[in-house]
C-alpha positions as YAML, in Angstrom:
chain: A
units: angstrom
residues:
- id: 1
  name: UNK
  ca: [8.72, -7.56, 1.90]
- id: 2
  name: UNK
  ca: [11.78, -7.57, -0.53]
- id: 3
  name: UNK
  ca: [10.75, -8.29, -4.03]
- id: 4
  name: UNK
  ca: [12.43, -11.07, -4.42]
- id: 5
  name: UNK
  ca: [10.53, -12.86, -2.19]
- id: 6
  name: UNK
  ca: [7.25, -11.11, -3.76]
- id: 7
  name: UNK
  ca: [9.09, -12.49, -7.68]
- id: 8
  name: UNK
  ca: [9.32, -16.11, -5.82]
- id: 9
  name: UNK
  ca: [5.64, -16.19, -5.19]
- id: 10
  name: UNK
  ca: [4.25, -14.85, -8.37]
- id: 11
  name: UNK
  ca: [6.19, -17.43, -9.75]
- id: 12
  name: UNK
  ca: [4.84, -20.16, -8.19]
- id: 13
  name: UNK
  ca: [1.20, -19.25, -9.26]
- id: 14
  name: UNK
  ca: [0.22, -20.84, -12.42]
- id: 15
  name: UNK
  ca: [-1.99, -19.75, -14.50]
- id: 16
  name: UNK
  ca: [-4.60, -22.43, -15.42]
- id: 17
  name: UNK
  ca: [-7.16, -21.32, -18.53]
- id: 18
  name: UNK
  ca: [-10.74, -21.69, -19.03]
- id: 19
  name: UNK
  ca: [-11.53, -22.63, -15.51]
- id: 20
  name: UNK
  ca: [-14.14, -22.81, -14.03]
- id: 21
  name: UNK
  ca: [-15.75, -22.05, -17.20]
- id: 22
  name: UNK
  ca: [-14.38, -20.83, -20.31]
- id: 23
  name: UNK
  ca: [-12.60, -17.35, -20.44]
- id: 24
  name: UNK
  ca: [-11.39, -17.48, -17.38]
- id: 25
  name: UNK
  ca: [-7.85, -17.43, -16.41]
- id: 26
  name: UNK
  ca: [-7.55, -19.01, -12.98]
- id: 27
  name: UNK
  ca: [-4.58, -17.87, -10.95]
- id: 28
  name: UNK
  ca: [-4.03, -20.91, -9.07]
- id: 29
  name: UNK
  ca: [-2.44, -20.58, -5.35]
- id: 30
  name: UNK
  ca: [-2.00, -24.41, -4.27]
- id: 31
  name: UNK
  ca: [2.14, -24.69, -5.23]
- id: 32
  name: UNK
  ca: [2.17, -21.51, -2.62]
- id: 33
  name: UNK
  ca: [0.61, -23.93, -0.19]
- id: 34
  name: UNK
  ca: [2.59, -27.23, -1.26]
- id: 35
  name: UNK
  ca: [5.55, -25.74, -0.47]
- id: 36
  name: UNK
  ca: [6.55, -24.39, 3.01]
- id: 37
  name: UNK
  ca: [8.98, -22.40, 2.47]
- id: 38
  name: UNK
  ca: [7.00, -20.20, 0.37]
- id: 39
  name: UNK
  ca: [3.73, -20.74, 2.50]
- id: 40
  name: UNK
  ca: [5.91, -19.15, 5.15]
- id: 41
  name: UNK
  ca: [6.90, -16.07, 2.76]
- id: 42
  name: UNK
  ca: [3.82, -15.41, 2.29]
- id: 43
  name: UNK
  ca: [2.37, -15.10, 5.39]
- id: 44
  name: UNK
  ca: [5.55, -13.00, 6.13]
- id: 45
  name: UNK
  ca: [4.20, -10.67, 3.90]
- id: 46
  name: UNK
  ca: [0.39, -10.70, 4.72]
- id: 47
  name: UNK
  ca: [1.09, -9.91, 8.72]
- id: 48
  name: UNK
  ca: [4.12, -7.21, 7.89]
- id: 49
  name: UNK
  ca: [1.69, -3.71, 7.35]
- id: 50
  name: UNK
  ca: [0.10, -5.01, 11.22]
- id: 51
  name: UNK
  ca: [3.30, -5.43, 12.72]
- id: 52
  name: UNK
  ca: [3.67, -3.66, 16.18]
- id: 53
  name: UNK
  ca: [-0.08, -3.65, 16.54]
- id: 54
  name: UNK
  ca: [-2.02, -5.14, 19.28]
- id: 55
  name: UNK
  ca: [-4.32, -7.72, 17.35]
- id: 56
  name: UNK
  ca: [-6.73, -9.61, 19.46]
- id: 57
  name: UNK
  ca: [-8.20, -11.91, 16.22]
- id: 58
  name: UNK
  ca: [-7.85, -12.35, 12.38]
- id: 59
  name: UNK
  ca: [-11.41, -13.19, 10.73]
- id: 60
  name: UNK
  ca: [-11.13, -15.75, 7.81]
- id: 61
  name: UNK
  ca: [-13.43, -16.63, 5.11]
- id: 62
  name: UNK
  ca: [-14.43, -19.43, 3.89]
- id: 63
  name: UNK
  ca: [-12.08, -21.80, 2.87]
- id: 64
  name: UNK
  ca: [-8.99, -21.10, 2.05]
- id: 65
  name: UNK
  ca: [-9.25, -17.76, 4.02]
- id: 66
  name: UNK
  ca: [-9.27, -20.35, 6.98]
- id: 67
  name: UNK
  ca: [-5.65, -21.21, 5.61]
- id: 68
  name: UNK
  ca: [-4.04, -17.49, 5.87]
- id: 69
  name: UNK
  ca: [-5.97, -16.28, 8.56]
- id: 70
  name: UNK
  ca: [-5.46, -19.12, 11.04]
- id: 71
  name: UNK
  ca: [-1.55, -19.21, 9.79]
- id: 72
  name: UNK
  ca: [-1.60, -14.97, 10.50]
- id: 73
  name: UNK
  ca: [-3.30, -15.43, 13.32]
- id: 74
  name: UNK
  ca: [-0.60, -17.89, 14.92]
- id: 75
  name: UNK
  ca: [2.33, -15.68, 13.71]
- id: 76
  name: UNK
  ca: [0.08, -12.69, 15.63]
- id: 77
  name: UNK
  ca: [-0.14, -14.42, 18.82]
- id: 78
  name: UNK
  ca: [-4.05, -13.91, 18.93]
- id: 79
  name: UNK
  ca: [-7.27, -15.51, 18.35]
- id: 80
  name: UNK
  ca: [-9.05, -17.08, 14.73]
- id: 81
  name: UNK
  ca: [-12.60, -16.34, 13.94]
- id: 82
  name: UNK
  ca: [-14.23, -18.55, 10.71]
- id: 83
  name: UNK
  ca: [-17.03, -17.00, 8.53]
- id: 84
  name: UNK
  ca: [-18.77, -19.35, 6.86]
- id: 85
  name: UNK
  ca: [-21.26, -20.10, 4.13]
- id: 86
  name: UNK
  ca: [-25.32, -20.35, 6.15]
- id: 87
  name: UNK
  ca: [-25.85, -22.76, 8.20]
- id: 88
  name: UNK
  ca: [-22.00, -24.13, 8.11]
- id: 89
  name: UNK
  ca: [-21.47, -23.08, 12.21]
- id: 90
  name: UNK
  ca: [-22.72, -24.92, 14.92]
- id: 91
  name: UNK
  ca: [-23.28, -22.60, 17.43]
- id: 92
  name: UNK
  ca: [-26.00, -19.02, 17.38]
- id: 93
  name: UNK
  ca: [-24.93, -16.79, 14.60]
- id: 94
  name: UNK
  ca: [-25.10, -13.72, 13.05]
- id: 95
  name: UNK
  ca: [-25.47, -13.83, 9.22]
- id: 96
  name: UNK
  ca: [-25.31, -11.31, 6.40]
- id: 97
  name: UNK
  ca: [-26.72, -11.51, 2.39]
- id: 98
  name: UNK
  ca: [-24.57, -9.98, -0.16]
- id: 99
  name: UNK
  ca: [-24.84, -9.88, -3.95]
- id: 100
  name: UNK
  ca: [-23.35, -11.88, -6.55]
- id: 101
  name: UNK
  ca: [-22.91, -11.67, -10.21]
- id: 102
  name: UNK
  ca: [-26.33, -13.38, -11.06]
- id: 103
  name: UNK
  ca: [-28.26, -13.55, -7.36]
- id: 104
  name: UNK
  ca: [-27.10, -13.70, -3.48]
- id: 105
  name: UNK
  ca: [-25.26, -15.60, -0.98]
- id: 106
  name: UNK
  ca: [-25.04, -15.26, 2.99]
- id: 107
  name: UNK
  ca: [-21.96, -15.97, 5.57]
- id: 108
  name: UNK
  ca: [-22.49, -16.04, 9.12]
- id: 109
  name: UNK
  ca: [-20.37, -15.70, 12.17]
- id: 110
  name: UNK
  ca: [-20.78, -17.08, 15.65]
- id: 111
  name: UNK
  ca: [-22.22, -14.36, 17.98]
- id: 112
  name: UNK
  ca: [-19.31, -14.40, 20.51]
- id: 113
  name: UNK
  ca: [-16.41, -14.75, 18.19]
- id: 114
  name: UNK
  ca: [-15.53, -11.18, 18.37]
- id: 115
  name: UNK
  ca: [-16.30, -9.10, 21.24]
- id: 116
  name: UNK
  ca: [-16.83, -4.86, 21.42]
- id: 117
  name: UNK
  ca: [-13.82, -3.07, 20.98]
- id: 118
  name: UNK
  ca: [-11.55, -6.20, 20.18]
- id: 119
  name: UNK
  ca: [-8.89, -5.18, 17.42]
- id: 120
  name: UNK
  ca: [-9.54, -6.85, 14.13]
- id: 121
  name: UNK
  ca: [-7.81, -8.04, 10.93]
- id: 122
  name: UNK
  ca: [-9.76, -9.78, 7.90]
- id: 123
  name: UNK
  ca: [-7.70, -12.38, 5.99]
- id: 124
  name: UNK
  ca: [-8.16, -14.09, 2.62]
- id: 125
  name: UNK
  ca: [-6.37, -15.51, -0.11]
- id: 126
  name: UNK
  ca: [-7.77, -13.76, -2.89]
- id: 127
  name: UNK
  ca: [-9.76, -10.14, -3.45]
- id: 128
  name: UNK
  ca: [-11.86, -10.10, -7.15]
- id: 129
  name: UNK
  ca: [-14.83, -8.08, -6.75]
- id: 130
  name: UNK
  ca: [-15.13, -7.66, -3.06]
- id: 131
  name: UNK
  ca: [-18.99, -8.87, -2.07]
- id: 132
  name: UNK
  ca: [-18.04, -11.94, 0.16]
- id: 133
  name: UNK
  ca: [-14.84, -9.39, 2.25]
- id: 134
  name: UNK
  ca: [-17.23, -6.51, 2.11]
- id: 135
  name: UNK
  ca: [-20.09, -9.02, 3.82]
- id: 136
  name: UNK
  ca: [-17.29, -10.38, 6.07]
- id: 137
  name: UNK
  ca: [-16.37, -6.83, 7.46]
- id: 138
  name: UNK
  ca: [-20.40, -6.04, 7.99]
- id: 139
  name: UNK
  ca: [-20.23, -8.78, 10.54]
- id: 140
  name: UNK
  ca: [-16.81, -7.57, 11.79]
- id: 141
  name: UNK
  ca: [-18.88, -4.43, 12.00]
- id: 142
  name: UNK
  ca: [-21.83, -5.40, 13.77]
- id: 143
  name: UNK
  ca: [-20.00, -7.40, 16.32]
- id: 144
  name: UNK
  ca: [-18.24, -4.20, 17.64]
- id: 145
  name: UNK
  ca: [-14.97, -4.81, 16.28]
- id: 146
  name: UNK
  ca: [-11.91, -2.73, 15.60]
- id: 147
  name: UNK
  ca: [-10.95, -2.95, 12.21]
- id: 148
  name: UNK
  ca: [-7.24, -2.93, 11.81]
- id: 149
  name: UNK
  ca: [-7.33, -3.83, 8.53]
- id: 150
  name: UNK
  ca: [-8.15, -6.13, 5.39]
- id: 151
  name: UNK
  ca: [-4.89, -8.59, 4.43]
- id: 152
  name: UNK
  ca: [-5.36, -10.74, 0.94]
- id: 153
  name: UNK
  ca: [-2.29, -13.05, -0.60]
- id: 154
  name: UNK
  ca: [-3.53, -12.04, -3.88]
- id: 155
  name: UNK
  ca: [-5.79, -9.19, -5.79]
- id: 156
  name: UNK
  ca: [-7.53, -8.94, -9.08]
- id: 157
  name: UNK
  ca: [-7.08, -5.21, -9.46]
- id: 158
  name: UNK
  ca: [-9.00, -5.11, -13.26]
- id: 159
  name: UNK
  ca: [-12.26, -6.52, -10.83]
- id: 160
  name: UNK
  ca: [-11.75, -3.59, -8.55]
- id: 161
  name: UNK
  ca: [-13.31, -5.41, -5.77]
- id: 162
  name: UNK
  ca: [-10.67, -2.91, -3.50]
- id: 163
  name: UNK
  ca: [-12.87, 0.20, -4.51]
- id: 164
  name: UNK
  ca: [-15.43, -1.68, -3.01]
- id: 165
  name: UNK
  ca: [-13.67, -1.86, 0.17]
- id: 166
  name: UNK
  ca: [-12.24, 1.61, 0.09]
- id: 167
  name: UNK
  ca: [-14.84, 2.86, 2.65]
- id: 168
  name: UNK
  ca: [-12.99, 0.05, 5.24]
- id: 169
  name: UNK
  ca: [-9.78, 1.28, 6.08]
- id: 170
  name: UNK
  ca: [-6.50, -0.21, 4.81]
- id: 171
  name: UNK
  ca: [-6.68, -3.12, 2.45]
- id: 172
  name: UNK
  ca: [-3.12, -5.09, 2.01]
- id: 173
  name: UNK
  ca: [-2.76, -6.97, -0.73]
- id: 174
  name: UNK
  ca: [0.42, -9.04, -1.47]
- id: 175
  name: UNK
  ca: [0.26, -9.72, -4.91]
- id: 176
  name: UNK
  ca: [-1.78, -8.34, -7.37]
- id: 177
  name: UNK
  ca: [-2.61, -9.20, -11.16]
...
């Protein structure tokens, strides 16, 4: 992806202190998604290292992973496959726990969403420490999918949540801070 492209987006990001709680400086994605144009760039950029490969579905967490990953998954010319918080799908799932900071949460995916052997991509807009993408790829895992790869709009390298993922494959991260 040229860099100016790459300096266009970065832009756009604002930085919004002290949210959610204080010491935190939010990097806050939703002038990417106001505007089209740049929407469009960055998906560009998120599908460019799987370009050429056959991709049967992109997996895409909960939420705003459902933006990117249905969005790459249109540009791709395959399938969509939501993982959700417990007891979000309506159908017979598969679930996995994972830890957080101070406890645990679970996602789930629907049991036929991705068959054995079907090429794989997990999608989300943002990568901090890891735990809900490394959960997300257990499932991928279980289900008998191909990982192709992991694609995030933007990474929080000083959370090193991609060491956590090294043991994955490729991780693909458009931006990082």
């Amino acid at each position: 992806m040229l860099s100016d492209s790459l300096d266009q987006l970065r832009a756009a990001i604002r930085d919004v202190p002290d949210f959610p709680k204080p010491g935190i400086l939010f990097k806050d994605i939703t002038p990417v998604l106001a505007d089209g144009r740049l929407l469009s760039l960055a998906i560009d950029g998120m599908v460019e290292p799987f370009a050429g490969q056959q991709v049967d579905k992109v997996v895409g967490i909960d939420a705003r992973g459902f933006i990117f990953g249905a969005m790459m998954a249109q540009r791709l010319g395959c399938g969509f496959v939501p993982v959700r918080k417990k007891g979000k799908l309506p159908w017979k799932t598969r679930g996995v726990d994972y830890s957080l900071e101070y406890g645990t949460n679970s996602v789930e995916m629907h049991l036929d969403a991705i068959l054995p052997g079907e090429r794989v991509i997990l999608a989300d807009d943002l990568l901090a420490t890891g735990g809900t993408a490394d959960a997300a790829l257990r499932l991928i895992a279980e289900a008998g999918g191909v990982l192709l790869g992991s694609a995030f709009f933007v990474e929080l390298s000083f959370l090193e949540g991609r060491e956590k993922l090294a043991h994955t494959g490729s991780v693909h991260s458009l931006l990082t801070f």
